[in-house]
Short mmCIF file of C-alpha atoms in Angstrom, two decimals:
data_model
loop_
_atom_site.label_atom_id
_atom_site.label_comp_id
_atom_site.label_asym_id
_atom_site.label_seq_id
_atom_site.Cartn_x
_atom_site.Cartn_y
_atom_site.Cartn_z
CA MET A 429 -14.41 -79.97 -31.81
CA ARG A 430 -15.94 -76.60 -32.89
CA GLY A 431 -13.33 -74.81 -30.80
CA MET A 432 -10.54 -76.62 -32.62
CA GLN A 433 -12.11 -75.78 -35.88
CA GLY A 434 -12.45 -72.18 -35.00
CA ILE A 435 -8.78 -72.01 -34.00
CA ALA A 436 -7.78 -73.77 -37.23
CA ALA A 437 -9.84 -71.42 -39.27
CA ALA A 438 -8.41 -68.35 -37.50
CA ALA A 439 -4.85 -69.75 -38.02
CA GLY A 440 -5.57 -70.13 -41.69
CA ARG A 441 -6.87 -66.50 -41.96
CA SER A 442 -3.78 -65.36 -40.14
CA ALA A 443 -1.36 -67.33 -42.47
CA ALA A 444 -3.26 -66.02 -45.56
CA ALA A 445 -3.03 -62.45 -44.38
CA THR A 446 0.66 -62.92 -43.66
CA TRP A 447 1.30 -64.33 -47.08
CA ARG A 448 -0.54 -61.43 -48.79
CA SER A 449 1.54 -58.96 -46.74
CA VAL A 450 4.72 -60.78 -47.85
CA ARG A 451 3.61 -60.62 -51.44
CA ARG A 452 2.83 -56.98 -51.27
CA ALA A 453 6.34 -56.38 -49.84
CA VAL A 454 8.02 -58.04 -52.62
CA ARG A 455 5.83 -56.65 -55.51
CA GLU A 456 5.24 -52.96 -54.68
CA PRO A 457 6.45 -50.18 -52.32
CA GLY A 458 4.37 -49.77 -49.24
CA ARG A 459 4.13 -50.29 -45.55
CA GLU A 460 4.81 -53.97 -45.81
CA ARG A 461 8.09 -53.46 -47.68
CA ASP A 462 9.11 -50.76 -45.18
CA VAL A 463 8.63 -53.18 -42.23
CA LEU A 464 10.49 -55.95 -44.06
CA ALA A 465 13.34 -53.58 -44.76
CA GLN A 466 13.65 -52.62 -41.17
CA ALA A 467 13.72 -56.25 -40.01
CA VAL A 468 16.37 -57.17 -42.51
CA LYS A 469 18.34 -54.25 -41.28
CA GLY A 470 18.10 -55.17 -37.73
CA ALA A 471 19.32 -58.55 -38.50
CA PHE A 472 22.14 -57.25 -40.49
CA ALA A 473 23.25 -54.89 -37.77
CA ALA A 474 23.33 -57.68 -35.24
CA CYS A 475 25.45 -59.94 -37.65
CA VAL A 476 27.89 -57.09 -38.33
CA ALA A 477 28.35 -56.25 -34.70
CA TRP A 478 28.85 -59.87 -33.80
CA ALA A 479 31.27 -60.54 -36.68
CA VAL A 480 33.47 -57.67 -35.51
CA ALA A 481 33.14 -57.99 -31.76
CA GLY A 482 32.76 -61.70 -31.33
CA TRP A 483 34.46 -63.32 -34.37
CA TRP A 484 37.25 -60.96 -35.34
CA LEU A 485 38.16 -59.22 -32.07
CA ASN A 486 37.04 -62.20 -29.80
CA ALA A 487 35.86 -59.69 -27.18
CA PRO A 488 35.18 -61.09 -23.85
CA MET A 489 31.57 -59.48 -23.71
CA ALA A 490 30.90 -59.56 -27.51
CA PHE A 491 27.18 -60.53 -26.88
CA MET A 492 26.53 -56.87 -25.86
CA ALA A 493 27.36 -55.53 -29.32
CA PRO A 494 24.68 -57.38 -31.37
CA TRP A 495 22.09 -57.08 -28.48
CA VAL A 496 22.49 -53.34 -28.54
CA ALA A 497 22.80 -53.08 -32.31
CA ILE A 498 19.62 -54.88 -33.16
CA VAL A 499 17.31 -52.85 -30.92
CA LEU A 500 18.72 -49.42 -32.27
CA VAL A 501 17.63 -50.17 -35.71
CA GLU A 502 14.49 -47.99 -34.93
CA SER A 503 11.55 -46.75 -36.80
CA THR A 504 13.49 -43.38 -37.49
CA VAL A 505 17.06 -42.33 -37.64
CA TYR A 506 16.29 -39.67 -35.04
CA ARG A 507 15.03 -42.31 -32.68
CA SER A 508 18.07 -44.43 -33.19
CA VAL A 509 20.33 -41.62 -32.20
CA ARG A 510 18.17 -40.49 -29.26
CA HIS A 511 17.44 -44.05 -27.95
CA GLY A 512 21.13 -45.05 -28.49
CA LEU A 513 22.29 -42.21 -26.22
CA GLN A 514 19.71 -43.01 -23.60
CA GLN A 515 20.46 -46.71 -23.84
CA LEU A 516 24.16 -46.26 -23.28
CA ALA A 517 23.52 -44.01 -20.26
CA ALA A 518 21.16 -46.59 -18.70
CA ILE A 519 23.64 -49.32 -19.37
CA ALA A 520 26.47 -47.25 -17.83
CA VAL A 521 24.40 -46.45 -14.72
CA GLY A 522 23.47 -50.07 -14.23
CA THR A 523 26.87 -51.51 -14.89
CA ALA A 524 28.60 -48.93 -12.52
CA VAL A 525 26.24 -49.48 -9.59
CA ALA A 526 26.35 -53.15 -10.00
CA THR A 527 30.04 -53.22 -10.34
CA GLY A 528 30.63 -51.09 -7.22
CA CYS A 529 28.22 -53.05 -5.07
CA GLY A 530 29.29 -56.49 -6.24
CA MET A 531 32.87 -55.76 -5.54
CA ALA A 532 32.14 -54.17 -2.20
CA LEU A 533 29.93 -56.92 -0.87
CA GLY A 534 31.70 -59.88 -2.50
CA SER A 535 28.32 -61.68 -2.98
CA SER A 536 26.32 -61.52 -6.28
CA MET A 537 23.16 -62.52 -4.45
CA ALA A 538 23.42 -59.72 -1.83
CA ALA A 539 24.43 -57.12 -4.36
CA MET A 540 21.40 -58.18 -6.45
CA VAL A 541 19.01 -57.61 -3.66
CA LEU A 542 20.42 -54.08 -2.98
CA VAL A 543 21.17 -53.06 -6.75
CA LEU A 544 18.07 -54.08 -8.61
CA PRO A 545 15.61 -51.89 -6.66
CA ALA A 546 18.01 -48.92 -6.86
CA VAL A 547 18.69 -49.28 -10.61
CA MET A 548 15.03 -49.97 -11.48
CA LEU A 549 14.19 -46.54 -9.70
CA LEU A 550 17.01 -44.87 -11.67
CA GLY A 551 15.53 -46.37 -14.78
CA GLN A 552 12.36 -44.32 -14.28
CA TRP A 553 14.37 -41.08 -14.66
CA LYS A 554 12.51 -39.34 -17.46
CA ARG A 555 15.71 -38.36 -19.31
CA LEU A 556 16.30 -42.04 -19.95
CA GLY A 557 12.86 -42.40 -21.48
CA SER A 558 11.78 -45.91 -22.60
CA GLN A 559 15.38 -47.08 -22.37
CA GLY A 560 15.57 -46.87 -18.63
CA ILE A 561 14.78 -50.64 -18.41
CA PHE A 562 18.27 -51.30 -19.74
CA ALA A 563 19.74 -50.19 -16.45
CA GLY A 564 18.28 -53.17 -14.72
CA THR A 565 19.27 -55.69 -17.45
CA ALA A 566 22.86 -54.28 -17.47
CA ALA A 567 23.00 -54.72 -13.70
CA LEU A 568 21.83 -58.30 -14.10
CA PHE A 569 24.36 -59.13 -16.74
CA VAL A 570 27.16 -57.85 -14.43
CA LEU A 571 26.01 -59.86 -11.42
CA THR A 572 25.18 -63.13 -13.22
CA THR A 573 27.77 -63.60 -15.96
CA GLY A 574 30.94 -64.26 -14.12
CA PRO A 575 33.27 -62.50 -11.63
CA VAL A 576 32.48 -58.83 -10.98
CA THR A 577 35.47 -56.96 -12.07
CA VAL A 578 36.25 -53.49 -13.45
CA ALA A 579 37.86 -54.86 -16.62
CA ALA A 580 34.75 -56.88 -17.41
CA SER A 581 32.42 -54.02 -16.73
CA ALA A 582 34.55 -51.63 -18.91
CA SER A 583 34.50 -54.38 -21.71
CA ARG A 584 30.68 -54.48 -21.45
CA LEU A 585 30.48 -50.72 -21.96
CA ALA A 586 32.95 -50.76 -24.91
CA GLU A 587 30.97 -53.52 -26.68
CA ALA A 588 27.67 -51.75 -26.07
CA GLY A 589 28.95 -48.57 -27.45
CA PHE A 590 30.22 -50.39 -30.49
CA GLY A 591 26.85 -52.07 -30.96
CA ALA A 592 25.20 -48.71 -30.67
CA LEU A 593 27.40 -47.22 -33.40
CA VAL A 594 26.65 -50.30 -35.64
CA GLY A 595 22.85 -50.04 -35.13
CA ILE A 596 22.75 -46.25 -35.71
CA ALA A 597 25.05 -46.42 -38.77
CA VAL A 598 22.99 -49.29 -40.39
CA ASN A 599 19.74 -47.38 -39.92
CA ALA A 600 21.15 -44.23 -41.18
CA LEU A 601 23.10 -45.28 -44.19
CA ILE A 602 21.06 -48.24 -45.50
CA ARG A 603 17.60 -47.22 -46.72
CA PRO A 604 16.93 -44.79 -43.84
CA PRO A 605 13.23 -45.01 -43.15
CA VAL A 606 10.77 -42.17 -44.18
CA TYR A 607 7.00 -42.15 -43.81
CA LEU A 608 5.83 -39.76 -46.53
CA ARG A 609 3.89 -42.55 -48.26
CA ASP A 610 2.21 -43.37 -45.00
CA THR A 611 1.09 -39.75 -44.62
CA ARG A 612 -0.25 -39.58 -48.05
CA ALA A 613 -2.12 -42.83 -47.79
CA ALA A 614 -3.67 -41.80 -44.41
CA LEU A 615 -4.86 -38.42 -45.94
CA GLN A 616 -6.36 -40.17 -48.97
CA ASP A 617 -8.19 -42.69 -46.74
CA ALA A 618 -9.61 -39.77 -44.61
CA ALA A 619 -10.64 -37.80 -47.70
CA GLN A 620 -12.23 -41.04 -49.17
CA GLY A 621 -14.06 -41.68 -45.99
CA ALA A 622 -15.53 -38.23 -45.91
CA GLN A 623 -16.56 -38.21 -49.62
CA GLU A 624 -18.37 -41.60 -49.28
CA LEU A 625 -20.23 -40.55 -46.20
CA LEU A 626 -21.31 -37.19 -47.80
CA ARG A 627 -22.47 -39.01 -50.96
CA GLU A 628 -24.41 -41.50 -48.92
CA ILE A 629 -26.20 -38.69 -47.01
CA ALA A 630 -26.90 -36.78 -50.23
CA ARG A 631 -28.36 -39.93 -51.80
CA ARG A 632 -30.56 -40.79 -48.78
CA LEU A 633 -31.91 -37.42 -47.72
CA PRO A 634 -34.36 -37.01 -50.76
CA GLN A 635 -36.12 -40.16 -49.55
CA GLY A 636 -37.19 -38.50 -46.33
CA GLN A 637 -36.01 -37.72 -42.88
CA PRO A 638 -33.59 -40.34 -41.68
CA ASP A 639 -34.58 -42.77 -38.94
CA ALA A 640 -32.63 -43.31 -35.79
CA ASP A 641 -30.70 -46.40 -37.16
CA THR A 642 -29.64 -44.58 -40.31
CA ALA A 643 -28.73 -41.44 -38.36
CA ALA A 644 -26.63 -43.51 -35.92
CA ASP A 645 -24.83 -45.27 -38.85
CA TRP A 646 -23.90 -42.00 -40.41
CA HIS A 647 -22.63 -40.67 -37.09
CA ASP A 648 -20.58 -43.79 -36.53
CA ALA A 649 -19.15 -43.39 -40.04
CA ALA A 650 -18.26 -39.67 -39.23
CA LEU A 651 -16.42 -40.74 -36.07
CA ARG A 652 -14.43 -43.22 -38.27
CA VAL A 653 -13.43 -40.32 -40.60
CA GLN A 654 -12.22 -38.44 -37.56
CA ARG A 655 -10.18 -41.41 -36.49
CA LEU A 656 -8.73 -41.55 -39.90
CA VAL A 657 -7.76 -37.83 -39.75
CA ASP A 658 -6.09 -38.51 -36.41
CA GLN A 659 -4.05 -41.34 -38.18
CA ALA A 660 -2.97 -38.91 -40.82
CA ARG A 661 -1.95 -36.35 -38.24
CA SER A 662 0.22 -39.22 -36.50
CA ALA A 663 1.62 -40.26 -39.84
CA ALA A 664 2.58 -36.65 -40.74
CA ASP A 665 4.38 -36.31 -37.46
CA TRP A 666 6.23 -39.59 -37.98
CA HIS A 667 7.33 -38.25 -41.49
CA ARG A 668 8.71 -35.20 -40.02
CA GLU A 669 10.50 -37.05 -37.28
CA SER A 670 11.94 -39.46 -39.95
CA LEU A 671 13.70 -36.66 -41.69
CA SER A 672 15.60 -35.62 -38.67
CA ALA A 673 19.29 -36.80 -39.00
CA ASN A 674 18.31 -38.53 -42.22
CA PRO A 675 21.02 -38.49 -44.85
CA ARG A 676 18.50 -39.11 -47.67
CA ARG A 677 17.08 -35.66 -46.82
CA ARG A 678 20.41 -33.75 -47.50
CA GLY A 679 20.82 -35.71 -50.81
CA GLY A 680 17.25 -34.65 -52.05
CA ALA A 681 16.20 -38.14 -52.30
CA VAL A 682 13.33 -37.81 -49.89
CA PRO A 683 10.30 -35.77 -50.89
CA GLN A 684 8.99 -33.63 -47.94
CA ALA A 685 5.37 -33.26 -47.12
CA GLY A 686 5.70 -29.46 -46.80
CA GLU A 687 2.88 -27.11 -46.05
CA ASP A 688 0.40 -28.88 -48.42
CA TYR A 689 0.12 -31.94 -46.14
CA ASP A 690 -0.04 -29.84 -43.01
CA ASP A 691 -2.80 -27.78 -44.51
CA ALA A 692 -4.54 -30.92 -45.62
CA VAL A 693 -4.46 -32.44 -42.11
CA THR A 694 -5.85 -29.16 -40.83
CA ALA A 695 -8.55 -28.92 -43.41
CA LEU A 696 -9.59 -32.62 -43.23
CA ASP A 697 -9.77 -32.36 -39.34
CA TYR A 698 -12.07 -29.27 -39.78
CA ILE A 699 -14.24 -31.30 -42.29
CA ALA A 700 -14.40 -34.27 -40.20
CA LEU A 701 -15.36 -32.23 -37.09
CA HIS A 702 -18.18 -30.61 -38.92
CA ILE A 703 -19.45 -33.84 -40.48
CA THR A 704 -19.47 -35.28 -37.00
CA ASP A 705 -21.55 -32.28 -35.81
CA VAL A 706 -23.92 -32.61 -38.69
CA THR A 707 -24.54 -36.34 -38.12
CA ARG A 708 -24.86 -35.67 -34.44
CA THR A 709 -27.50 -33.14 -35.00
CA MET A 710 -29.41 -35.57 -37.24
CA LEU A 711 -29.03 -38.26 -34.71
CA GLU A 712 -30.38 -36.11 -31.82
CA ALA A 713 -33.37 -35.16 -33.93
CA SER A 714 -34.22 -38.65 -34.93
CA THR A 715 -34.06 -39.92 -31.35
CA SER A 716 -35.88 -36.97 -29.77
CA ALA A 717 -39.17 -37.80 -28.05
CA ARG A 718 -40.89 -35.16 -30.27
CA ARG A 719 -38.93 -36.05 -33.45
CA PRO A 720 -39.43 -32.59 -35.12
CA THR A 721 -40.06 -32.72 -38.91
CA TRP A 722 -37.35 -30.42 -39.95
CA LEU A 723 -36.73 -32.13 -43.33
CA SER A 724 -39.59 -31.08 -45.77
CA PRO A 725 -39.33 -32.31 -49.38
CA ASP A 726 -37.99 -28.88 -50.46
CA THR A 727 -35.54 -28.76 -47.75
CA ALA A 728 -34.45 -32.30 -48.37
CA ALA A 729 -33.76 -31.59 -51.95
CA LEU A 730 -31.79 -28.47 -51.15
CA TYR A 731 -29.69 -29.98 -48.34
CA ALA A 732 -28.97 -33.01 -50.56
CA ARG A 733 -27.64 -30.89 -53.25
CA PHE A 734 -25.57 -28.98 -50.75
CA VAL A 735 -24.05 -32.20 -49.29
CA ASP A 736 -23.24 -33.52 -52.78
CA SER A 737 -21.49 -30.42 -53.58
CA THR A 738 -19.62 -30.63 -50.34
CA ALA A 739 -18.60 -34.15 -51.40
CA ARG A 740 -17.23 -32.83 -54.77
CA ALA A 741 -15.43 -29.98 -53.10
CA VAL A 742 -13.69 -32.50 -50.65
CA ARG A 743 -12.74 -34.80 -53.51
CA LEU A 744 -11.15 -31.88 -55.47
CA TYR A 745 -9.35 -30.59 -52.33
CA ALA A 746 -7.81 -33.94 -51.69
CA ARG A 747 -6.79 -34.26 -55.36
CA ASP A 748 -5.23 -30.79 -55.38
CA ARG A 749 -3.24 -31.34 -52.18
CA LEU A 750 -2.40 -34.90 -52.41
CA THR A 751 -1.71 -35.54 -56.10
CA PRO A 752 1.92 -34.48 -56.96
CA GLY A 753 2.62 -32.72 -60.28
CA ALA A 754 0.31 -31.64 -62.99
CA ALA A 755 -2.75 -33.61 -61.84
CA GLY A 756 -2.91 -31.45 -58.67
CA ARG A 757 -2.54 -28.28 -60.70
CA GLU A 758 -5.35 -29.25 -63.12
CA ALA A 759 -7.82 -29.40 -60.04
CA ASP A 760 -7.37 -25.61 -59.38
CA GLY A 761 -10.04 -24.56 -61.90
CA GLU A 762 -12.44 -27.23 -60.96
CA ARG A 763 -11.97 -26.46 -57.19
CA GLY A 764 -12.89 -22.74 -57.92
CA ALA A 765 -16.00 -23.88 -59.79
CA ALA A 766 -16.89 -26.30 -56.94
CA ALA A 767 -16.29 -23.52 -54.31
CA GLN A 768 -18.74 -21.33 -56.24
CA GLU A 769 -21.30 -24.03 -56.43
CA LEU A 770 -21.02 -24.80 -52.77
CA ALA A 771 -21.54 -21.03 -51.88
CA ALA A 772 -24.62 -20.99 -54.16
CA ARG A 773 -26.11 -24.02 -52.37
CA LEU A 774 -25.47 -22.40 -49.09
CA ARG A 775 -27.45 -19.28 -50.14
CA GLU A 776 -30.34 -21.51 -51.17
CA LEU A 777 -30.32 -23.04 -47.75
CA ARG A 778 -30.37 -19.62 -46.07
CA GLN A 779 -33.29 -18.55 -48.19
CA GLN A 780 -35.16 -21.80 -47.29
CA LEU A 781 -34.77 -21.04 -43.57
CA ALA A 782 -35.94 -17.50 -44.05
CA GLY A 783 -39.15 -18.87 -45.63
CA ALA A 784 -39.71 -21.61 -43.17
CA PRO A 785 -42.99 -21.71 -41.12
CA PRO A 786 -42.53 -20.30 -37.69
CA TYR A 787 -44.79 -22.63 -35.79
CA ASP A 788 -42.32 -25.51 -35.06
CA PRO A 789 -39.41 -24.08 -32.87
CA ASP A 790 -37.77 -27.47 -32.59
CA ALA A 791 -37.66 -28.04 -36.46
CA LEU A 792 -36.28 -24.57 -36.89
CA ALA A 793 -33.62 -25.17 -34.16
CA THR A 794 -32.51 -28.37 -35.94
CA PHE A 795 -32.48 -26.81 -39.37
CA GLY A 796 -30.71 -23.72 -37.96
CA SER A 797 -28.00 -25.80 -36.39
CA LEU A 798 -27.47 -27.64 -39.72
CA LEU A 799 -27.40 -24.33 -41.60
CA SER A 800 -24.77 -22.90 -39.18
CA GLN A 801 -22.52 -26.00 -39.63
CA ALA A 802 -22.94 -25.73 -43.41
CA HIS A 803 -21.87 -22.10 -43.34
CA ARG A 804 -18.75 -22.92 -41.48
CA LEU A 805 -17.88 -25.83 -43.70
CA THR A 806 -18.55 -23.82 -46.77
CA ASP A 807 -16.21 -21.19 -45.44
CA ARG A 808 -13.30 -23.59 -44.76
CA LEU A 809 -13.53 -25.42 -48.10
CA THR A 810 -13.83 -22.17 -50.09
CA ARG A 811 -10.73 -20.73 -48.27
CA SER A 812 -8.62 -23.90 -48.91
#
């Protein structure tokens, strides 16, 4: 009974999430609308291919056209073209081998035993990429859908070629997909995650040296920020690929990420790396058998101010790089002031280390490591 209730509750949550995604797709631009648009385009491409090949021309192998068309409405125009060529090559290989063996042996079953292993191996050829599987499916179509003849195979290839043209044309001419919005959102998420973690550290440090659980939570949060940066890099790569062979790019209808986004990915990756190093150092100190007391009240206050200044610098950096137009330009002066403040906090930390007592080597090693990381982070943010 409980199992059924759990399944019903999960189904309800899934339905609610789906409904929210549909509403977002209808109401505002975003990832949900992009997915919906690609789904509608795929269905439209299949309908067009079938209307021409099956209904109007009454082609003998008309099913090949919508089948190829629907799978070539890809996530980018570049992939549609590339995968279209690879798929046609795979279909041609599978069709030719199956036709030759089928006609030579006179038995579809015997031909299948010989052909399928061969075309499946050919499908692993790296030049065919992920489309190599179509060599095997094309061979199956030849051997299982009627008499094996040269005319039937030629018709299959012609209709597959027509379907590929339809799929590529629909993807390229009707709302070609771009991913700048995904890139910006991923970068903003990464910057927001870094800011929130830094503010939490700055708020908590004056209360005393963090315990093992707190340090572990901070380190986990830092690793999440690193994953967000990785997602941002992937989204930027998708955006660059989506501009290849995209007609909207030539018309100026698509904004390009440019160097600002590339710089932002590099800078946030650097920031996330050093936040991870900082939290790892704190975690190691908190779980050490000796647990060195590296965080005196004075040090805690100084380091908390430094971390808070770092959070402000990250916020202004993200605003400058990721906000189009005047809002980004207005941040220039604030970023300069934030960079000077960060450098001043670093000098205070260095002076604190110089005046630290020499009798606790472990505490000095921990604080020295944090200071070194602070120096590198300051250098990166003041140069950005």
